[in-house]
Tab-separated table of C-alpha atoms in Angstrom:
chain	number	residue	atom	x	y	z
A	204	MET	CA	87.949	214.413	30.513
A	205	SER	CA	90.959	212.578	29.117
A	206	ILE	CA	89.292	209.190	29.676
A	207	VAL	CA	86.230	210.310	27.706
A	208	ALA	CA	88.488	211.513	24.911
A	209	THR	CA	90.195	208.141	24.608
A	210	SER	CA	86.896	206.286	24.233
A	211	SER	CA	85.361	208.571	21.610
A	212	PRO	CA	87.527	207.472	18.654
A	213	THR	CA	86.311	203.883	19.019
A	214	THR	CA	82.667	204.947	18.933
A	215	ALA	CA	83.300	207.276	16.010
A	216	SER	CA	85.154	204.564	14.136
A	217	SER	CA	82.316	202.079	14.706
A	218	THR	CA	79.698	204.582	13.528
A	219	ARG	CA	81.781	205.392	10.483
A	220	SER	CA	82.164	201.702	9.620
A	221	ASP	CA	78.393	201.146	9.863
A	222	GLY	CA	77.751	204.086	7.556
A	223	LEU	CA	80.446	202.875	5.186
A	224	TRP	CA	78.896	199.426	4.807
A	225	ARG	CA	75.388	200.840	4.328
A	226	THR	CA	76.647	203.138	1.584
A	227	LEU	CA	78.695	200.366	-0.007
A	228	LEU	CA	75.873	197.823	-0.048
A	229	GLY	CA	73.580	200.386	-1.683
A	230	ASN	CA	76.034	200.938	-4.547
A	231	ARG	CA	75.121	199.004	-7.705
A	232	ILE	CA	78.659	199.248	-9.043
A	233	ALA	CA	79.921	197.530	-5.906
A	234	TRP	CA	77.468	194.679	-6.434
A	235	ILE	CA	78.591	194.194	-10.028
A	236	GLY	CA	82.215	194.031	-8.944
A	237	LEU	CA	81.360	191.736	-6.046
A	238	ILE	CA	79.436	189.300	-8.255
A	239	LEU	CA	82.195	189.175	-10.872
A	240	LEU	CA	84.867	188.650	-8.234
A	241	ALA	CA	82.788	186.006	-6.460
A	242	MET	CA	82.500	184.059	-9.711
A	243	VAL	CA	86.268	184.047	-10.176
A	244	VAL	CA	86.939	183.141	-6.537
A	245	LEU	CA	84.401	180.305	-6.530
A	246	ALA	CA	85.827	178.962	-9.781
A	247	ALA	CA	89.306	178.955	-8.246
A	248	ILE	CA	88.157	177.275	-5.032
A	249	PHE	CA	86.141	174.537	-6.736
A	250	ALA	CA	88.508	174.067	-9.682
A	251	PRO	CA	89.047	170.312	-9.107
A	252	TRP	CA	85.279	169.711	-9.219
A	253	ILE	CA	84.187	171.995	-12.053
A	254	SER	CA	87.114	171.583	-14.466
A	255	PRO	CA	86.063	169.221	-17.251
A	256	HIS	CA	89.623	167.941	-17.869
A	257	ASP	CA	93.041	167.726	-16.281
A	258	PRO	CA	94.708	171.103	-16.943
A	259	ILE	CA	98.154	169.578	-17.631
A	260	GLN	CA	97.079	166.430	-19.491
A	261	GLN	CA	98.252	166.505	-23.102
A	262	ASN	CA	96.365	165.058	-26.043
A	263	ILE	CA	98.258	165.654	-29.268
A	264	ALA	CA	95.416	164.148	-31.301
A	265	CYS	CA	93.244	167.122	-30.252
A	266	ARG	CA	95.958	169.738	-30.744
A	267	LEU	CA	94.612	173.263	-31.465
A	268	ASP	CA	91.002	172.112	-31.656
A	269	PRO	CA	88.535	175.036	-31.791
A	270	PRO	CA	85.766	175.393	-29.194
A	271	SER	CA	83.437	172.395	-29.360
A	272	ALA	CA	81.089	170.285	-27.256
A	273	GLN	CA	84.043	168.290	-25.909
A	274	TYR	CA	86.333	171.259	-25.348
A	275	TRP	CA	84.171	174.294	-24.695
A	276	LEU	CA	87.003	176.804	-25.108
A	277	GLY	CA	89.190	174.725	-27.417
A	278	THR	CA	92.641	173.234	-26.827
A	279	ASP	CA	96.169	174.624	-26.945
A	280	SER	CA	99.208	173.525	-28.945
A	281	TYR	CA	99.730	170.557	-26.601
A	282	GLY	CA	96.114	169.405	-26.725
A	283	ARG	CA	95.328	170.678	-23.207
A	284	ASP	CA	91.851	171.938	-22.405
A	285	VAL	CA	91.809	175.756	-22.360
A	286	LEU	CA	88.780	175.981	-20.049
A	287	SER	CA	90.385	173.767	-17.413
A	288	ARG	CA	93.648	175.692	-17.567
A	289	LEU	CA	91.699	178.943	-17.360
A	290	ILE	CA	89.928	177.803	-14.193
A	291	TYR	CA	93.135	176.600	-12.550
A	292	GLY	CA	94.930	179.761	-13.667
A	293	ALA	CA	92.524	181.768	-11.514
A	294	ARG	CA	94.084	180.113	-8.468
A	295	ILE	CA	97.554	181.426	-9.290
A	296	SER	CA	96.369	184.933	-10.174
A	297	LEU	CA	94.251	185.340	-7.035
A	298	LEU	CA	96.881	183.765	-4.776
A	299	VAL	CA	99.687	185.944	-6.120
A	300	GLY	CA	97.544	189.079	-6.103
A	301	PHE	CA	96.218	188.547	-2.574
A	302	LEU	CA	99.503	187.553	-0.919
A	303	ALA	CA	101.527	190.236	-2.698
A	304	VAL	CA	99.080	192.959	-1.670
A	305	LEU	CA	98.853	191.581	1.864
A	306	ILE	CA	102.644	191.675	2.273
A	307	ALA	CA	102.843	195.149	0.751
A	308	MET	CA	99.957	196.334	2.936
A	309	VAL	CA	101.505	195.072	6.179
A	310	VAL	CA	105.041	196.266	5.417
A	311	GLY	CA	104.060	199.536	3.757
A	312	SER	CA	101.452	200.526	6.354
A	313	SER	CA	103.838	199.731	9.206
A	314	LEU	CA	106.592	201.840	7.673
A	315	GLY	CA	104.163	204.660	6.887
A	316	ILE	CA	102.748	204.778	10.416
A	317	LEU	CA	106.240	204.580	11.889
A	318	ALA	CA	107.535	207.375	9.659
A	319	GLY	CA	104.518	209.605	10.272
A	320	TYR	CA	104.507	209.093	14.039
A	321	LEU	CA	108.234	209.366	14.754
A	322	GLY	CA	109.118	211.940	12.102
A	323	GLY	CA	112.663	213.299	11.950
A	324	TRP	CA	115.385	211.167	10.393
A	325	VAL	CA	113.154	208.082	10.403
A	326	ASP	CA	110.620	209.870	8.225
A	327	GLN	CA	113.339	211.145	5.900
A	328	LEU	CA	114.903	207.695	5.544
A	329	VAL	CA	111.616	205.918	4.847
A	330	MET	CA	110.394	208.516	2.375
A	331	GLY	CA	113.785	208.495	0.660
A	332	LEU	CA	113.400	204.749	0.068
A	333	VAL	CA	109.838	205.325	-1.129
A	334	ASP	CA	111.038	207.905	-3.647
A	335	VAL	CA	113.564	205.408	-4.975
A	336	LEU	CA	110.861	202.746	-5.417
A	337	LEU	CA	108.491	205.210	-7.071
A	338	SER	CA	111.178	206.277	-9.544
A	339	PHE	CA	110.794	202.908	-11.298
A	340	PRO	CA	107.660	201.912	-13.224
A	341	THR	CA	105.810	199.089	-11.486
A	342	LEU	CA	106.332	196.525	-14.237
A	343	LEU	CA	109.995	197.418	-14.706
A	344	LEU	CA	110.710	197.145	-10.987
A	345	GLY	CA	108.888	193.819	-10.814
A	346	LEU	CA	110.836	192.610	-13.842
A	347	MET	CA	114.156	193.530	-12.233
A	348	VAL	CA	113.361	191.867	-8.912
A	349	ALA	CA	111.868	188.736	-10.514
A	350	ALA	CA	114.878	188.387	-12.814
A	351	MET	CA	117.256	188.576	-9.839
A	352	LEU	CA	115.273	186.142	-7.676
A	353	GLY	CA	114.384	183.631	-10.384
A	354	ALA	CA	111.134	182.174	-11.684
A	355	SER	CA	109.033	180.603	-8.913
A	356	LEU	CA	105.741	181.259	-7.160
A	357	GLU	CA	107.375	182.543	-3.963
A	358	ASN	CA	109.778	184.837	-5.808
A	359	LEU	CA	106.960	186.170	-7.956
A	360	ILE	CA	104.936	187.107	-4.877
A	361	VAL	CA	107.939	188.840	-3.276
A	362	ALA	CA	108.776	190.714	-6.484
A	363	ILE	CA	105.246	192.056	-6.897
A	364	ALA	CA	104.975	192.910	-3.188
A	365	ILE	CA	108.131	195.041	-3.407
A	366	THR	CA	106.636	197.048	-6.269
A	367	GLU	CA	103.541	197.883	-4.181
A	368	ILE	CA	105.066	198.857	-0.836
A	369	ALA	CA	105.577	202.535	-1.684
A	370	PRO	CA	101.883	203.481	-2.219
A	371	PHE	CA	100.908	201.947	1.120
A	372	VAL	CA	103.666	203.866	2.893
A	373	ARG	CA	102.362	207.145	1.524
A	374	VAL	CA	98.697	206.443	2.207
A	375	ALA	CA	99.476	205.425	5.817
A	376	ARG	CA	101.910	208.227	6.575
A	377	ALA	CA	99.656	211.197	5.779
A	378	PRO	CA	96.765	210.365	8.154
A	379	THR	CA	99.239	209.330	10.850
A	380	ILE	CA	100.759	212.810	10.850
A	381	ALA	CA	97.293	214.306	11.312
A	382	LEU	CA	96.101	211.755	13.879
A	383	LYS	CA	99.128	211.994	16.172
A	384	GLN	CA	98.190	215.587	16.940
A	385	ARG	CA	94.624	214.742	17.956
A	386	ASP	CA	93.423	215.047	21.533
A	387	PHE	CA	92.869	211.328	22.078
A	388	ILE	CA	96.514	210.609	21.218
A	389	GLU	CA	97.651	213.294	23.651
A	390	ALA	CA	95.350	211.773	26.258
A	391	GLY	CA	96.905	208.374	25.628
A	392	ARG	CA	100.380	209.779	26.167
A	393	ALA	CA	99.200	211.388	29.404
A	394	LEU	CA	97.920	208.004	30.571
A	395	GLY	CA	101.333	206.482	29.924
A	396	TYR	CA	100.604	204.565	26.709
A	397	GLY	CA	103.729	203.692	24.743
A	398	PRO	CA	104.290	204.541	21.057
A	399	ILE	CA	103.605	200.971	19.917
A	400	ARG	CA	100.205	200.882	21.626
A	401	LEU	CA	99.292	204.317	20.315
A	402	MET	CA	100.223	203.373	16.756
A	403	ALA	CA	98.652	199.909	16.771
A	404	VAL	CA	95.523	200.488	18.877
A	405	HIS	CA	94.615	204.140	18.327
A	406	ILE	CA	96.105	205.280	15.004
A	407	LEU	CA	95.818	202.145	12.838
A	408	PRO	CA	92.050	201.564	13.318
A	409	ASN	CA	91.340	205.164	12.312
A	410	MET	CA	93.083	204.886	8.940
A	411	ILE	CA	92.758	201.201	8.042
A	412	SER	CA	89.805	201.823	5.713
A	413	GLU	CA	91.968	203.940	3.382
A	414	VAL	CA	94.565	201.167	3.311
A	415	ILE	CA	91.926	198.552	2.439
A	416	VAL	CA	90.617	200.679	-0.431
A	417	LEU	CA	94.130	201.021	-1.809
A	418	GLY	CA	94.660	197.297	-1.363
A	419	SER	CA	91.636	196.404	-3.485
A	420	MET	CA	92.876	198.632	-6.291
A	421	TRP	CA	96.471	197.446	-6.146
A	422	MET	CA	95.400	193.813	-6.142
A	423	ALA	CA	94.176	194.439	-9.680
A	424	THR	CA	97.600	195.857	-10.518
A	425	ALA	CA	99.257	192.822	-8.930
A	426	ILE	CA	97.219	190.464	-11.136
A	427	ARG	CA	98.189	192.433	-14.246
A	428	THR	CA	101.833	192.411	-13.210
A	429	GLU	CA	101.726	188.656	-12.573
A	430	ALA	CA	100.263	188.088	-16.030
A	431	SER	CA	102.921	190.317	-17.612
A	432	LEU	CA	105.798	188.571	-15.832
A	433	SER	CA	104.360	185.145	-16.689
A	434	PHE	CA	104.071	186.228	-20.314
A	435	ILE	CA	107.809	186.924	-20.533
A	436	GLY	CA	108.741	183.738	-18.679
A	437	LEU	CA	109.417	185.108	-15.177
A	438	GLY	CA	106.274	183.780	-13.545
A	439	VAL	CA	105.375	180.339	-12.243
A	440	PRO	CA	107.251	177.721	-14.326
A	441	PRO	CA	105.214	175.408	-16.584
A	442	PRO	CA	103.264	173.170	-16.703
A	443	VAL	CA	101.344	175.095	-13.999
A	444	ALA	CA	98.485	176.980	-15.662
A	445	THR	CA	98.656	180.774	-15.425
A	446	TRP	CA	96.757	183.329	-17.465
A	447	GLY	CA	99.897	185.120	-18.582
A	448	GLY	CA	101.561	181.834	-19.465
A	449	MET	CA	98.524	180.798	-21.521
A	450	ILE	CA	98.753	184.024	-23.500
A	451	ARG	CA	102.467	183.429	-24.091
A	452	ASP	CA	101.873	179.827	-25.245
A	453	GLY	CA	99.174	180.924	-27.670
A	454	PHE	CA	101.021	183.906	-29.076
A	455	ASP	CA	102.666	181.908	-31.885
A	456	ASN	CA	99.273	180.660	-33.090
A	457	ILE	CA	97.306	183.859	-32.576
A	458	LEU	CA	96.242	184.144	-36.226
A	459	ASP	CA	94.966	180.583	-36.537
A	460	SER	CA	93.811	179.830	-32.975
A	461	TRP	CA	92.253	183.016	-31.607
A	462	TRP	CA	90.791	181.285	-28.547
A	463	LEU	CA	94.250	180.772	-27.046
A	464	ILE	CA	94.611	184.532	-26.530
A	465	VAL	CA	91.064	185.832	-26.232
A	466	PHE	CA	89.813	183.776	-23.287
A	467	PRO	CA	92.806	184.335	-20.940
A	468	CYS	CA	92.674	188.050	-21.761
A	469	LEU	CA	88.961	188.127	-20.951
A	470	ALA	CA	89.634	186.376	-17.631
A	471	ILE	CA	92.221	189.002	-16.697
A	472	LEU	CA	89.901	191.790	-17.880
A	473	LEU	CA	86.924	190.609	-15.817
A	474	THR	CA	88.993	190.056	-12.662
A	475	VAL	CA	90.728	193.415	-12.889
A	476	LEU	CA	87.417	195.114	-13.699
A	477	ALA	CA	85.756	193.530	-10.660
A	478	LEU	CA	88.540	194.679	-8.323
A	479	ASN	CA	88.529	198.189	-9.780
A	480	LEU	CA	84.753	198.465	-9.417
A	481	LEU	CA	84.993	197.395	-5.777
A	482	GLY	CA	87.844	199.805	-5.180
A	483	ASP	CA	85.933	202.700	-6.739
A	484	ALA	CA	82.852	201.858	-4.689
A	485	LEU	CA	84.898	201.753	-1.480
A	486	ARG	CA	86.519	205.067	-2.337
A	487	ASP	CA	83.152	206.684	-3.018
A	488	ALA	CA	81.741	205.295	0.224
A	489	LEU	CA	84.637	206.790	2.187
A	490	ASP	CA	84.405	210.218	0.539
A	491	PRO	CA	81.904	212.370	2.483
A	492	LYS	CA	81.541	214.780	-0.451
A	493	LEU	CA	80.467	211.993	-2.816
A	494	ARG	CA	78.115	210.554	-0.205
A	495	GLY	CA	76.514	213.972	0.153
A	496	GLU	CA	76.080	214.347	-3.613
A	497	LYS	CA	74.389	210.924	-3.923
A	498	ARG	CA	71.967	211.792	-1.177
């Protein structure tokens, strides 16, 4: 009977994943978010081929030109093409958002599973650190860490990842506490499986979907945080194009050259909106109550 119990979670997880994808693909909101995100990702990947100009090439003769046939989205105070810088800026935003969330997901989920499975003083220590991290607003904590580490791409990723570890710890810890008391975990212990195998092979696959949903939502937060830190000068140093840096460079000319602010803000808005729509669709697909209402 114990052997049958150990095999059932895999089948249940596979069935649940199939139902999740069917529900997700039938959600119109998910498709809107997916299309918007795909546009941004494709623009970032093919930036060297679709950018009409060099994003760092200066042309003072065309300084602060409004949108025209030559420069579709105008130029900045150095005569650089706004459209080209916008396209290349997508690379930085997506790279920082993805890597920061990936680091936070791996570290936070590992700590959450470890705390939930072992309990005792390990759980108290981990949750104490989580409470400390959660006591600071996300932007303020990122500002503090980025200021200490210095302005660079690597430091920016680390700073944002630190701000997002705590939510992943909490979302991984709660289901771990419930799962470790299930029959298939007890059967695994009876068969001699060690804690590492139980956590990695049996507990993690049964709660990874919740972590992925949280990751999609917090990637949007990571992109906003990156833009905010770049705006105050703690992001990737110039002349690398970033959306937050473009907003900062155009702030002094906001009254005369509106395009310097509007287009980078729209790029951030559309990317964050796409990630939030995908996150909401994933959350709805995972919630059995919402699935029942839609049926």
